[in-house]
mmCIF file of C-alpha atoms and ligand atoms in Angstrom:
data_model
loop_
_atom_site.group_PDB
_atom_site.id
_atom_site.type_symbol
_atom_site.label_atom_id
_atom_site.label_comp_id
_atom_site.label_asym_id
_atom_site.label_seq_id
_atom_site.Cartn_x
_atom_site.Cartn_y
_atom_site.Cartn_z
ATOM 1 C CA MET A 1 50.357 -54.781 -4.301
ATOM 2 C CA PHE A 2 50.779 -53.167 -7.885
ATOM 3 C CA LEU A 3 48.839 -55.264 -10.764
ATOM 4 C CA LYS A 4 48.700 -52.082 -13.742
ATOM 5 C CA ILE A 5 48.338 -49.271 -14.358
ATOM 6 C CA ASP A 6 44.213 -49.494 -15.039
ATOM 7 C CA HIS A 7 43.605 -45.864 -16.547
ATOM 8 C CA ILE A 8 44.027 -42.580 -16.386
ATOM 9 C CA GLY A 9 41.918 -39.582 -15.491
ATOM 10 C CA ILE A 10 41.083 -36.933 -17.594
ATOM 11 C CA ALA A 11 38.433 -33.956 -16.243
ATOM 12 C CA VAL A 12 36.415 -33.072 -19.205
ATOM 13 C CA ARG A 13 33.413 -30.317 -19.166
ATOM 14 C CA SER A 14 31.861 -32.732 -22.093
ATOM 15 C CA ILE A 15 32.636 -36.644 -22.351
ATOM 16 C CA ALA A 16 30.881 -36.198 -25.935
ATOM 17 C CA SER A 17 32.595 -33.550 -27.374
ATOM 18 C CA SER A 18 35.794 -34.458 -25.786
ATOM 19 C CA ALA A 19 35.454 -37.522 -27.270
ATOM 20 C CA ARG A 20 35.020 -36.437 -30.414
ATOM 21 C CA VAL A 21 39.030 -35.824 -30.217
ATOM 22 C CA TYR A 22 39.884 -39.157 -28.440
ATOM 23 C CA SER A 23 37.778 -41.186 -31.021
ATOM 24 C CA GLY A 24 36.892 -39.901 -33.597
ATOM 25 C CA ARG A 25 40.563 -38.050 -34.451
ATOM 26 C CA ILE A 26 42.871 -40.311 -32.179
ATOM 27 C CA GLY A 27 40.801 -43.353 -33.350
ATOM 28 C CA MET A 28 40.323 -44.672 -29.537
ATOM 29 C CA PRO A 29 37.526 -46.743 -29.274
ATOM 30 C CA PHE A 30 34.568 -45.860 -26.859
ATOM 31 C CA GLY A 31 34.390 -48.287 -24.813
ATOM 32 C CA ALA A 32 31.862 -47.666 -21.618
ATOM 33 C CA ILE A 33 29.282 -45.199 -19.764
ATOM 34 C CA GLU A 34 28.524 -44.955 -16.611
ATOM 35 C CA THR A 35 27.346 -41.926 -14.013
ATOM 36 C CA LEU A 36 28.075 -42.603 -10.183
ATOM 37 C CA PRO A 37 25.921 -40.006 -8.423
ATOM 38 C CA ALA A 38 28.162 -40.578 -5.155
ATOM 39 C CA GLU A 39 30.631 -39.107 -6.868
ATOM 40 C CA GLY A 40 28.873 -36.400 -8.496
ATOM 41 C CA ILE A 41 30.196 -37.270 -12.448
ATOM 42 C CA ARG A 42 29.766 -39.148 -15.151
ATOM 43 C CA VAL A 43 32.545 -41.826 -16.945
ATOM 44 C CA GLY A 44 33.200 -42.909 -19.970
ATOM 45 C CA PHE A 45 35.994 -44.927 -21.017
ATOM 46 C CA LEU A 46 38.243 -45.285 -24.056
ATOM 47 C CA GLY A 47 40.316 -48.245 -25.411
ATOM 48 C CA ARG A 48 40.043 -51.770 -24.466
ATOM 49 C CA GLY A 49 44.124 -52.266 -24.092
ATOM 50 C CA GLU A 50 45.502 -53.042 -20.976
ATOM 51 C CA THR A 51 45.210 -49.256 -19.719
ATOM 52 C CA ARG A 52 42.167 -47.016 -20.390
ATOM 53 C CA LEU A 53 41.000 -43.596 -20.677
ATOM 54 C CA GLU A 54 38.660 -42.205 -18.363
ATOM 55 C CA LEU A 55 36.530 -39.106 -19.082
ATOM 56 C CA LEU A 56 35.237 -37.498 -16.215
ATOM 57 C CA GLU A 57 32.498 -35.195 -16.416
ATOM 58 C CA PRO A 58 30.850 -33.365 -13.514
ATOM 59 C CA ILE A 59 27.055 -33.966 -13.363
ATOM 60 C CA GLU A 60 26.978 -31.856 -10.203
ATOM 61 C CA GLU A 61 27.966 -27.902 -9.945
ATOM 62 C CA ASN A 62 29.875 -28.518 -6.150
ATOM 63 C CA GLY A 63 31.672 -32.220 -6.836
ATOM 64 C CA THR A 64 35.064 -32.539 -7.060
ATOM 65 C CA VAL A 65 35.784 -32.614 -10.473
ATOM 66 C CA ALA A 66 33.519 -29.622 -11.169
ATOM 67 C CA ARG A 67 35.368 -27.980 -9.029
ATOM 68 C CA PHE A 68 39.265 -29.449 -10.525
ATOM 69 C CA LEU A 69 37.663 -27.893 -13.940
ATOM 70 C CA SER A 70 37.144 -24.448 -12.851
ATOM 71 C CA LYS A 71 40.421 -24.029 -10.825
ATOM 72 C CA ARG A 72 42.300 -25.745 -13.692
ATOM 73 C CA GLY A 73 40.371 -26.347 -16.955
ATOM 74 C CA GLU A 74 40.063 -29.755 -18.781
ATOM 75 C CA GLY A 75 43.035 -32.088 -18.464
ATOM 76 C CA PHE A 76 45.409 -34.764 -16.404
ATOM 77 C CA HIS A 77 43.282 -35.674 -13.429
ATOM 78 C CA HIS A 78 44.651 -38.591 -11.759
ATOM 79 C CA LEU A 79 46.154 -42.294 -12.328
ATOM 80 C CA CYS A 80 44.435 -45.386 -11.594
ATOM 81 C CA LEU A 81 46.310 -48.051 -10.300
ATOM 82 C CA ALA A 82 44.677 -51.991 -10.172
ATOM 83 C CA VAL A 83 45.567 -53.613 -6.957
ATOM 84 C CA GLU A 84 44.631 -57.476 -5.670
ATOM 85 C CA ASP A 85 43.401 -56.415 -2.503
ATOM 86 C CA ILE A 86 42.332 -52.922 -1.904
ATOM 87 C CA GLU A 87 42.275 -53.176 2.427
ATOM 88 C CA ALA A 88 45.505 -54.505 2.241
ATOM 89 C CA ALA A 89 46.921 -51.848 -0.534
ATOM 90 C CA LEU A 90 45.509 -49.041 1.748
ATOM 91 C CA SER A 91 46.571 -50.770 5.228
ATOM 92 C CA ALA A 92 50.602 -51.293 3.625
ATOM 93 C CA LEU A 93 50.068 -47.601 2.731
ATOM 94 C CA GLU A 94 48.579 -46.499 5.752
ATOM 95 C CA GLY A 95 51.737 -48.192 7.943
ATOM 96 C CA ALA A 96 53.746 -45.978 5.071
ATOM 97 C CA GLY A 97 52.233 -43.307 6.292
ATOM 98 C CA VAL A 98 50.122 -42.055 3.091
ATOM 99 C CA ARG A 99 46.691 -41.071 3.557
ATOM 100 C CA THR A 100 43.533 -41.336 1.586
ATOM 101 C CA VAL A 101 41.053 -38.615 0.400
ATOM 102 C CA GLY A 102 37.448 -39.160 1.089
ATOM 103 C CA GLU A 103 36.075 -42.601 2.143
ATOM 104 C CA ALA A 104 38.231 -45.340 1.486
ATOM 105 C CA PRO A 105 37.533 -47.727 -0.212
ATOM 106 C CA ARG A 106 34.163 -47.197 -1.718
ATOM 107 C CA SER A 107 32.302 -48.216 -5.375
ATOM 108 C CA GLY A 108 33.572 -46.989 -8.472
ATOM 109 C CA ALA A 109 32.558 -47.398 -12.070
ATOM 110 C CA GLY A 110 32.055 -51.002 -13.493
ATOM 111 C CA GLY A 111 31.487 -52.579 -9.984
ATOM 112 C CA SER A 112 35.216 -51.896 -8.860
ATOM 113 C CA ARG A 113 36.511 -50.836 -5.120
ATOM 114 C CA ILE A 114 38.022 -47.587 -5.588
ATOM 115 C CA ALA A 115 39.972 -45.468 -2.739
ATOM 116 C CA PHE A 116 42.537 -42.007 -3.805
ATOM 117 C CA LEU A 117 45.538 -40.967 -2.241
ATOM 118 C CA ASN A 118 46.264 -37.835 -1.017
ATOM 119 C CA PRO A 119 48.385 -36.222 -3.297
ATOM 120 C CA LYS A 120 50.627 -34.311 -1.023
ATOM 121 C CA ASP A 121 51.467 -37.751 -0.293
ATOM 122 C CA THR A 122 52.266 -39.058 -3.397
ATOM 123 C CA GLY A 123 54.296 -36.504 -4.908
ATOM 124 C CA GLY A 124 51.719 -34.165 -6.047
ATOM 125 C CA VAL A 125 49.627 -37.222 -8.594
ATOM 126 C CA LEU A 126 46.289 -37.549 -7.614
ATOM 127 C CA ILE A 127 46.375 -41.513 -7.497
ATOM 128 C CA GLU A 128 43.554 -43.846 -7.532
ATOM 129 C CA LEU A 129 43.909 -47.522 -6.176
ATOM 130 C CA SER A 130 40.859 -50.374 -8.056
ATOM 131 C CA GLU A 131 40.061 -53.685 -7.711
ATOM 132 C CA SER A 132 38.325 -55.100 -9.779
ATOM 133 C CA PRO A 133 35.132 -56.658 -9.421
ATOM 134 C CA ALA A 134 36.147 -60.508 -8.775
ATOM 135 C CA GLN A 135 33.900 -61.974 -11.981
ATOM 136 C CA GLY A 136 34.923 -58.850 -13.804
ATOM 137 C CA GLU A 137 33.765 -58.870 -17.218
ATOM 138 C CA LYS A 138 33.979 -55.814 -19.703
ATOM 139 C CA ILE A 139 30.576 -55.634 -21.682
ATOM 140 C CA GLU A 140 30.431 -55.440 -24.825
ATOM 141 C CA PRO A 141 27.860 -54.961 -28.101
ATOM 142 C CA GLY A 142 26.109 -58.415 -28.199
ATOM 143 C CA GLN A 143 25.693 -59.311 -24.403
ATOM 144 C CA THR A 144 22.707 -59.084 -22.631
ATOM 145 C CA VAL A 145 22.233 -56.156 -20.190
ATOM 146 C CA LEU A 146 20.072 -54.875 -17.828
ATOM 147 C CA VAL A 147 20.186 -51.175 -18.245
ATOM 148 C CA TYR A 148 18.887 -48.629 -15.145
ATOM 149 C CA LEU A 149 18.234 -44.821 -16.339
ATOM 150 C CA CYS A 150 17.614 -42.407 -13.952
ATOM 151 C CA GLU A 151 14.955 -38.656 -15.255
ATOM 152 C CA PRO A 152 12.631 -41.222 -14.905
ATOM 153 C CA LYS A 153 13.922 -44.402 -13.369
ATOM 154 C CA GLU A 154 13.256 -46.961 -15.532
ATOM 155 C CA ARG A 155 14.760 -50.681 -15.676
ATOM 156 C CA PHE A 156 15.631 -52.423 -19.135
ATOM 157 C CA TRP A 157 16.443 -55.989 -20.463
ATOM 158 C CA GLU A 158 18.237 -55.729 -23.423
ATOM 159 C CA VAL A 159 21.352 -57.083 -26.003
ATOM 160 C CA LEU A 160 23.453 -54.057 -26.016
ATOM 161 C CA ARG A 161 23.844 -52.995 -29.829
ATOM 162 C CA ASP A 162 26.399 -50.365 -29.735
ATOM 163 C CA ILE A 163 28.106 -47.865 -26.852
ATOM 164 C CA ALA A 164 28.709 -43.711 -27.454
ATOM 165 C CA PRO A 165 29.793 -41.180 -25.881
ATOM 166 C CA HIS A 166 26.136 -39.642 -26.570
ATOM 167 C CA GLY A 167 24.627 -43.077 -24.451
ATOM 168 C CA ILE A 168 23.590 -46.855 -26.172
ATOM 169 C CA THR A 169 21.932 -48.734 -28.832
ATOM 170 C CA VAL A 170 20.626 -51.311 -27.032
ATOM 171 C CA GLU A 171 16.969 -53.572 -28.127
ATOM 172 C CA GLY A 172 14.916 -55.622 -25.496
ATOM 173 C CA ILE A 173 12.213 -54.892 -23.498
ATOM 174 C CA ASP A 174 11.069 -52.910 -19.914
ATOM 175 C CA LEU A 175 11.803 -54.926 -17.410
ATOM 176 C CA SER A 176 8.609 -55.107 -15.915
ATOM 177 C CA SER A 177 7.480 -56.863 -19.257
ATOM 178 C CA PHE A 178 9.433 -60.008 -18.696
ATOM 179 C CA ASP A 179 6.915 -62.362 -17.875
ATOM 180 C CA SER A 180 4.277 -61.009 -20.112
ATOM 181 C CA TRP A 181 6.830 -60.770 -23.151
ATOM 182 C CA THR A 182 8.669 -64.419 -22.644
ATOM 183 C CA SER A 183 5.295 -65.375 -22.612
ATOM 184 C CA SER A 184 4.411 -63.755 -26.040
ATOM 185 C CA ALA A 185 7.411 -65.459 -27.373
ATOM 186 C CA VAL A 186 6.932 -68.916 -25.715
ATOM 187 C CA ASN A 187 3.749 -69.159 -27.999
ATOM 188 C CA GLY A 188 5.571 -67.759 -31.181
ATOM 189 C CA ASP A 189 2.978 -64.045 -30.834
ATOM 190 C CA ARG A 190 3.885 -61.598 -33.314
ATOM 191 C CA ASP A 191 3.544 -58.691 -30.345
ATOM 192 C CA ALA A 192 6.932 -60.372 -29.039
ATOM 193 C CA HIS A 193 8.761 -57.604 -30.812
ATOM 194 C CA ALA A 194 11.785 -55.925 -28.961
ATOM 195 C CA THR A 195 11.848 -52.067 -29.645
ATOM 196 C CA THR A 196 15.186 -51.036 -30.458
ATOM 197 C CA ALA A 197 16.506 -47.624 -28.555
ATOM 198 C CA LEU A 198 18.702 -45.044 -27.950
ATOM 199 C CA PHE A 199 19.664 -43.900 -24.658
ATOM 200 C CA PRO A 200 20.739 -41.195 -24.478
ATOM 201 C CA SER A 201 24.343 -40.929 -21.623
ATOM 202 C CA HIS A 202 23.169 -38.234 -19.428
ATOM 203 C CA ARG A 203 20.040 -41.093 -18.481
ATOM 204 C CA ILE A 204 22.408 -44.129 -17.901
ATOM 205 C CA GLU A 205 22.740 -44.678 -14.423
ATOM 206 C CA ARG A 206 24.126 -48.642 -14.458
ATOM 207 C CA ILE A 207 25.030 -51.161 -17.111
ATOM 208 C CA LEU A 208 25.155 -54.742 -15.822
ATOM 209 C CA LEU A 209 25.942 -58.436 -17.669
ATOM 210 C CA ASP A 210 22.532 -60.151 -17.008
ATOM 211 C CA ARG A 211 24.492 -62.325 -14.995
ATOM 212 C CA PRO A 212 23.586 -65.069 -12.233
ATOM 213 C CA SER A 213 24.079 -63.802 -8.921
ATOM 214 C CA GLY A 214 23.443 -66.874 -6.128
ATOM 215 C CA GLU A 215 21.251 -68.709 -5.973
ATOM 216 C CA ALA A 216 18.928 -66.681 -8.437
ATOM 217 C CA GLU A 217 19.234 -67.510 -12.163
ATOM 218 C CA SER A 218 19.673 -65.005 -14.729
ATOM 219 C CA LEU A 219 16.798 -63.429 -16.980
ATOM 220 C CA GLU A 220 18.397 -64.714 -19.670
ATOM 221 C CA GLU A 221 18.728 -68.263 -18.298
ATOM 222 C CA ARG A 222 15.092 -67.777 -17.231
ATOM 223 C CA PHE A 223 14.118 -66.596 -20.882
ATOM 224 C CA ARG A 224 16.660 -69.918 -22.343
ATOM 225 C CA SER A 225 14.490 -72.051 -20.077
ATOM 226 C CA ARG A 226 11.233 -71.013 -21.457
ATOM 227 C CA VAL A 227 12.123 -70.030 -25.047
ATOM 228 C CA GLY A 228 14.724 -71.951 -25.550
ATOM 229 C CA THR A 229 17.243 -69.574 -26.888
ATOM 230 C CA SER A 230 19.026 -66.821 -26.149
ATOM 231 C CA LEU A 231 17.886 -63.038 -26.321
ATOM 232 C CA ALA A 232 20.091 -62.408 -28.899
ATOM 233 C CA SER A 233 19.380 -65.137 -31.041
ATOM 234 C CA PHE A 234 15.272 -64.412 -29.908
ATOM 235 C CA LEU A 235 15.572 -61.068 -31.740
ATOM 236 C CA ASP A 236 18.014 -62.484 -35.089
ATOM 237 C CA ARG A 237 15.355 -65.031 -35.579
ATOM 238 C CA ASN A 238 12.261 -62.608 -35.410
ATOM 239 C CA ARG A 239 13.955 -59.612 -37.171
HETATM 240 ZN ZN1 LIG B 301 39.410 -43.260 -12.605
#
């Protein structure tokens, strides 16, 4: 059931200022940022190895992380264990008398499925179980991604240039203009310029890799079949 320690969760008041310690002073690379509205938090991941650090910042006053911070202050929050099959793990644990907290399983960061175990049954440590998505691939600069923003809701198709605690730098287009923009790109139109933007972390709801899903091809595939190149090389060529 157990695969590895996936990450260590640290409750923080601000991802941006804590990242200055973990990333700036200690030197852990900043890897990803995501908002989990159902959990009332925003998370930032540091490190690129087997085990990462997850900074949890509350975005709601009454969420569990906000309450944790007001009771205990910043610091260690939970240990996350990667499991192969979360349902199997949960039923084995249930058989052993280990209870869960909250809905189990539910959706976690990066498309994972997660569950939390009751610390009363696990020696006082809050343990999270996490099953990675089947085609789990890490999102890194250089990849083509779909970015979902909130306040207001917007969607973009972008090449990811940089991920930092304060936000992400991307180059691409508003998703609603995909068809017209692709047509201009086909015609070698000078207007087919993409925009480089910095999206602040508080607006990032989700970043997804631009991948085919089921029968539907990815936007990258649609773009490539019409323009003959990937978005990244198209942007490099038109610089
Ligand atoms: Zn976690």
